[in-house]
Amino acid sequence: MKKILLLLSVLFLSCQFLIAQETEKETKPRPVRAPFESPYLLDNQTTFILPEKTLQMAIQHKFGTMEEGISDLYGIYSSANIRIGFDYVPYENVQVGYGLTRTNMTHDFNAKWTVFEQTRDNSRPLGLALYGNMGIDGREKENLGAQNAFPQRLSYFGQLIMSRKFGYRVSVQLGASFSHFNMTDTSRFDYDRVGIHFNGRVRVAPTGNIVFNYDQPLDFLRLSGTEEYELNPNITIGYEIVTSTHAFHLYMGYTNHLLPQYAMVRETKEFELEQFNFGFTITRLWSF
Amino acid sequence: MKKSFIHIFLLTAVLFLWGCEYTAFEAEALPEVSEEVSFANDVEPIFNDAGCTDCHNGGQSPDLTTGNAYNSLTGNAEYIDLNSDDNIYNVAAPENSHYKNYTAEQAALVQAWLEQGAPNN
């Protein structure tokens, strides 16, 4: 039943897209210029997609927690989580990508589609994007436990993102997401998580923005064995520097995870400042 | 062209989600270890082999590098409390970013060493 509903939802979305295409032929209002500077906004994706035929490489790095204090320079010399990813824009407003993250050596294949953009004449006051990824646990078979077939390695994340650019300085996004792991240790983690997301940027210099995100996992779809774990918000704040071919984020945030489904489902640490960590993201663009 | 791509995109999304399933993690049964376990020969190499020392190499506690691991583990009761009679091991399992990177055989050796009193042998 759930799968039939899912199929119907996708067909409905598909029809909506075709109707939207027809409408666009008649009047084509111009979209707002770059609601965000990069497809990445700290731990989230934005509704912004780079121009067609652009390749982006992203290096994401999160240091360890600050709990050891000065002994490991507030986590900078502690264990780090790393993701290196590549994203390509084959068609206008469609992005596909691949990345490899240190957590469980997870390979992720992802896609983003900006369904429509906010327009300058405000005929469409919001931008809307769909983002999804599939993660594949890449650890050796003997590390996965008794059940270690391929389907048990899979995890998913799907997100609907709405954005609004308020003039030159401020852009914000609201999102809703669903995360799922095919296999989980039910005494410690859930299979599924619904989350809401709020993030944005405030331009404070021609090439500099203060950026933030707030991701809140919601307290339902929980298993009885996991109720002792609190669902804490992932709060991140940072600074973004942008050039024509780079975006650089330097930030401090709660979760050490780089893939959103891990951050939403498998983050169980205490919500204390000493559990936060520093991190950075660097992107490099090439146009073809 | 774009329309067909969008349909492929949506179809792919459906196929991905069609693969969703719900399977509870089952730990592998630990093999029995009857002989005496040596920390230096059996346990300490696991920290290298399982990648623990990639991070726990002095910067992050406990220091699991060869020659330092025993003192680091037993010097802090948060990890191993040699003065406790019933439960000398106080950390449940690696979590989050390094969720289980060791095999059942390796886990069995460490557990047997703990049950034998965590000697420095």
Coordinates of N, CA, C and O in Angstrom, one line a residue, chain A residues 2-3 6-7 10 14 17-18 68 72 78-79 91-92 94 102 104 111 113 134 139 142-147 151-152 156 180 182-185 188 191-192 256 266-268, chain B residues 1-3 5-7 9-11 14 16-28 51 54-55 59-61 79 93-104:
Chain A
K2 N 1.9 1.2 0.9 CA 2.8 2.4 1.0 C 3.5 2.7 -0.4 O 3.6 3.8 -0.8
K3 N 3.9 1.6 -1.0 CA 4.6 1.7 -2.3 C 3.7 2.2 -3.4 O 4.1 3.0 -4.2
L6 N 3.3 5.9 -2.9 CA 4.6 6.5 -3.3 C 4.6 6.7 -4.8 O 4.9 7.8 -5.3
L7 N 4.2 5.7 -5.5 CA 4.2 5.7 -7.0 C 3.2 6.8 -7.5 O 3.5 7.6 -8.4
V10 N 4.6 10.3 -7.0 CA 5.6 10.6 -8.0 C 4.9 10.9 -9.4 O 5.3 11.9 -10.0
S14 N 5.0 14.4 -11.4 CA 5.4 14.4 -12.8 C 4.4 15.2 -13.7 O 4.8 16.0 -14.5
F17 N 4.7 18.8 -13.2 CA 5.9 19.4 -13.9 C 5.5 19.7 -15.3 O 5.8 20.7 -15.8
L18 N 4.8 18.8 -16.0 CA 4.4 19.0 -17.4 C 3.5 20.1 -17.5 O 3.6 20.9 -18.5
E68 N 37.7 17.6 24.5 CA 39.1 17.4 25.1 C 39.8 18.7 25.4 O 40.9 18.8 25.9
D72 N 43.6 18.7 22.5 CA 43.7 18.4 21.0 C 43.2 19.7 20.2 O 42.6 19.5 19.1
S78 N 41.8 16.1 16.6 CA 41.1 14.9 16.9 C 40.7 14.2 15.7 O 41.0 14.6 14.6
S79 N 39.9 13.1 15.8 CA 39.4 12.4 14.6 C 38.5 13.2 13.8 O 37.7 14.0 14.3
Y91 N 21.6 19.1 -17.0 CA 20.5 20.0 -17.6 C 20.2 21.1 -16.7 O 20.5 21.0 -15.5
E92 N 19.7 22.1 -17.2 CA 19.3 23.3 -16.4 C 18.5 22.8 -15.2 O 17.5 22.1 -15.3
V94 N 19.0 20.6 -12.9 CA 19.1 19.2 -12.5 C 20.5 18.9 -12.2 O 21.4 19.2 -13.0
R102 N 33.7 9.2 5.1 CA 34.5 8.3 6.0 C 33.6 7.5 6.9 O 33.9 6.3 7.2
N104 N 31.5 4.9 8.0 CA 31.2 3.6 7.4 C 31.6 3.5 5.9 O 31.1 2.7 5.1
A111 N 20.8 13.3 -6.2 CA 20.3 14.1 -7.3 C 19.4 15.2 -6.7 O 18.8 15.0 -5.6
W113 N 16.7 18.4 -8.0 CA 16.0 19.0 -9.1 C 15.3 20.3 -8.5 O 14.5 20.2 -7.6
M134 N 21.1 8.2 -2.0 CA 21.1 6.8 -1.5 C 22.5 6.5 -1.1 O 23.5 6.8 -1.8
R139 N 31.7 -0.7 4.1 CA 32.7 -1.5 5.0 C 32.8 -2.9 4.5 O 32.0 -3.4 3.7
E142 N 32.7 -8.5 6.8 CA 32.8 -9.1 8.1 C 32.5 -8.1 9.2 O 32.3 -8.4 10.4
N143 N 32.5 -6.8 8.8 CA 32.2 -5.7 9.8 C 30.7 -5.4 9.9 O 30.4 -4.5 10.7
L144 N 29.9 -6.0 9.1 CA 28.5 -5.6 9.1 C 27.6 -6.4 10.0 O 26.4 -6.1 10.1
G145 N 28.1 -7.5 10.6 CA 27.2 -8.3 11.4 C 26.7 -9.5 10.7 O 27.2 -9.8 9.6
A146 N 25.7 -10.2 11.3 CA 25.3 -11.5 10.7 C 24.6 -11.3 9.4 O 24.6 -12.1 8.5
Q147 N 23.9 -10.1 9.2 CA 23.1 -9.9 8.0 C 23.9 -8.8 7.2 O 23.9 -7.7 7.5
P151 N 21.3 -5.2 0.2 CA 20.2 -4.3 0.6 C 20.4 -3.7 2.0 O 19.9 -2.7 2.4
Q152 N 21.0 -4.5 2.9 CA 21.2 -4.1 4.3 C 22.2 -2.9 4.4 O 22.3 -2.3 5.4
Y156 N 18.7 6.0 2.9 CA 18.1 7.0 2.0 C 17.9 8.3 2.7 O 17.7 8.3 3.9
H180 N 15.9 7.2 6.1 CA 15.7 5.7 6.3 C 16.9 4.9 6.2 O 17.8 5.1 5.3
N182 N 18.0 0.8 5.9 CA 17.5 -0.5 5.7 C 17.8 -1.5 6.9 O 17.0 -2.3 7.2
M183 N 18.9 -1.3 7.5 CA 19.3 -2.1 8.6 C 19.7 -1.3 9.8 O 20.5 -0.3 9.6
T184 N 19.3 -1.6 11.0 CA 19.7 -0.8 12.1 C 19.7 -1.6 13.4 O 19.0 -2.6 13.5
D185 N 20.6 -1.2 14.3 CA 20.6 -1.8 15.6 C 19.4 -1.2 16.4 O 19.5 0.0 16.9
R188 N 19.4 0.9 19.6 CA 20.1 2.2 19.7 C 19.6 3.2 18.7 O 19.7 4.4 18.9
Y191 N 14.8 3.2 12.4 CA 14.9 3.0 11.0 C 14.6 4.3 10.2 O 15.3 4.6 9.2
D192 N 13.7 5.1 10.7 CA 13.2 6.2 10.0 C 13.2 7.5 10.8 O 13.1 7.4 12.1
N256 N 28.7 15.5 13.9 CA 29.9 15.2 13.2 C 29.7 14.5 11.9 O 30.6 14.3 11.1
R266 N 21.3 8.9 13.3 CA 22.3 8.2 14.1 C 23.1 9.1 15.0 O 24.2 8.8 15.4
E267 N 22.6 10.3 15.2 CA 23.3 11.3 16.1 C 22.7 11.2 17.5 O 21.5 11.6 17.6
T268 N 23.4 10.6 18.4 CA 22.8 10.4 19.8 C 23.5 11.0 20.9 O 23.3 10.8 22.0
Chain B
M1 N 14.2 16.7 -24.3 CA 15.3 16.0 -23.7 C 15.2 16.1 -22.2 O 15.3 15.1 -21.4
K2 N 14.9 17.3 -21.7 CA 14.8 17.6 -20.3 C 13.6 16.8 -19.7 O 13.7 16.2 -18.6
K3 N 12.5 16.7 -20.5 CA 11.3 16.0 -19.9 C 11.7 14.6 -19.7 O 11.3 14.0 -18.7
F5 N 14.5 13.3 -19.2 CA 15.5 13.2 -18.1 C 14.7 13.2 -16.7 O 15.0 12.4 -15.8
I6 N 13.7 14.1 -16.7 CA 13.0 14.2 -15.4 C 12.2 12.9 -15.2 O 12.2 12.4 -14.0
H7 N 11.7 12.3 -16.2 CA 11.0 11.0 -16.0 C 12.0 9.9 -15.6 O 11.6 9.1 -14.7
F9 N 14.6 10.5 -13.9 CA 14.9 10.9 -12.5 C 13.9 10.4 -11.5 O 14.2 9.8 -10.5
L10 N 12.6 10.6 -11.9 CA 11.5 10.1 -11.0 C 11.5 8.6 -11.0 O 11.3 8.0 -9.9
L11 N 11.7 8.0 -12.1 CA 11.6 6.5 -12.1 C 12.8 5.9 -11.2 O 12.6 5.0 -10.5
V14 N 11.8 6.2 -7.7 CA 10.9 5.1 -7.3 C 11.6 3.8 -7.1 O 11.4 3.1 -6.1
F16 N 14.8 3.4 -6.3 CA 15.6 3.4 -5.1 C 14.7 3.2 -3.9 O 15.0 2.4 -3.0
L17 N 13.6 3.9 -3.9 CA 12.7 3.7 -2.7 C 12.1 2.4 -2.6 O 11.7 1.9 -1.5
W18 N 11.9 1.7 -3.8 CA 11.3 0.4 -3.8 C 12.3 -0.6 -3.0 O 11.9 -1.6 -2.5
G19 N 13.5 -0.2 -3.0 CA 14.5 -1.1 -2.3 C 14.5 -0.9 -0.8 O 15.3 -1.5 -0.1
C20 N 13.6 -0.1 -0.3 CA 13.5 0.1 1.2 C 13.1 -1.1 1.9 O 12.2 -1.8 1.5
E21 N 13.7 -1.5 3.0 CA 13.3 -2.6 3.8 C 13.7 -2.3 5.3 O 14.4 -1.4 5.6
Y22 N 13.2 -3.2 6.1 CA 13.4 -3.0 7.6 C 14.0 -4.3 8.1 O 13.4 -5.3 8.2
T23 N 15.3 -4.2 8.4 CA 16.0 -5.4 8.9 C 16.7 -5.0 10.2 O 17.5 -4.0 10.2
A24 N 16.5 -5.8 11.2 CA 17.2 -5.5 12.5 C 18.6 -6.0 12.5 O 18.8 -7.2 12.0
F25 N 19.5 -5.2 12.9 CA 20.9 -5.6 13.0 C 21.1 -6.8 14.0 O 20.5 -6.8 15.1
E26 N 21.8 -7.8 13.5 CA 22.1 -9.0 14.4 C 23.6 -9.1 14.5 O 24.3 -9.3 13.5
A27 N 24.0 -9.0 15.8 CA 25.5 -9.1 16.0 C 25.9 -10.6 15.7 O 25.1 -11.5 16.0
E28 N 27.0 -10.8 15.1 CA 27.5 -12.1 14.9 C 27.8 -12.8 16.2 O 28.3 -12.1 17.2
G51 N 41.8 -0.2 12.7 CA 41.8 1.2 12.3 C 41.5 2.2 13.5 O 41.4 3.4 13.3
D54 N 43.9 5.1 13.9 CA 43.9 6.2 12.9 C 43.5 7.5 13.6 O 44.0 8.5 13.2
C55 N 42.7 7.3 14.7 CA 42.3 8.5 15.4 C 42.9 8.5 16.8 O 43.3 9.5 17.3
G59 N 46.1 12.1 20.1 CA 45.3 13.3 20.1 C 44.0 13.1 20.8 O 43.5 13.9 21.6
Q60 N 43.4 11.9 20.5 CA 42.1 11.6 21.1 C 42.1 10.5 22.1 O 42.7 9.4 21.8
S61 N 41.5 10.7 23.2 CA 41.6 9.6 24.3 C 40.6 8.5 23.9 O 39.5 8.8 23.4
Y79 N 37.2 4.0 31.2 CA 37.3 3.0 30.2 C 37.4 1.6 30.9 O 36.6 0.7 30.7
A93 N 30.1 0.5 23.5 CA 30.5 0.2 22.1 C 30.8 1.5 21.4 O 30.3 2.5 21.7
P94 N 31.7 1.4 20.4 CA 31.9 2.6 19.6 C 30.6 3.0 19.0 O 29.8 2.2 18.6
E95 N 30.5 4.3 18.9 CA 29.2 4.8 18.3 C 29.5 5.7 17.1 O 30.6 6.1 16.9
N96 N 28.4 6.1 16.5 CA 28.4 7.2 15.5 C 29.4 7.0 14.4 O 29.4 6.0 13.7
S97 N 30.4 7.9 14.3 CA 31.2 7.8 13.1 C 32.1 6.6 13.1 O 32.6 6.3 12.0
H98 N 32.3 5.9 14.2 CA 33.1 4.7 14.1 C 32.4 3.5 14.7 O 32.8 2.8 15.5
Y99 N 31.2 3.4 14.2 CA 30.2 2.3 14.6 C 30.7 1.0 14.1 O 30.7 0.7 12.9
K100 N 31.3 0.2 14.9 CA 31.7 -1.2 14.7 C 32.6 -1.3 13.5 O 32.2 -1.5 12.3
N101 N 33.9 -1.3 13.7 CA 34.9 -1.5 12.6 C 35.7 -2.7 12.9 O 36.8 -2.9 12.4
Y102 N 35.2 -3.6 13.8 CA 36.0 -4.8 14.1 C 35.2 -6.0 13.9 O 34.0 -6.0 13.8
T103 N 35.9 -7.2 13.7 CA 35.2 -8.4 13.4 C 34.8 -9.1 14.7 O 35.2 -8.8 15.8
A104 N 33.9 -10.2 14.5 CA 33.5 -10.9 15.7 C 34.6 -11.6 16.4 O 34.7 -11.7 17.6

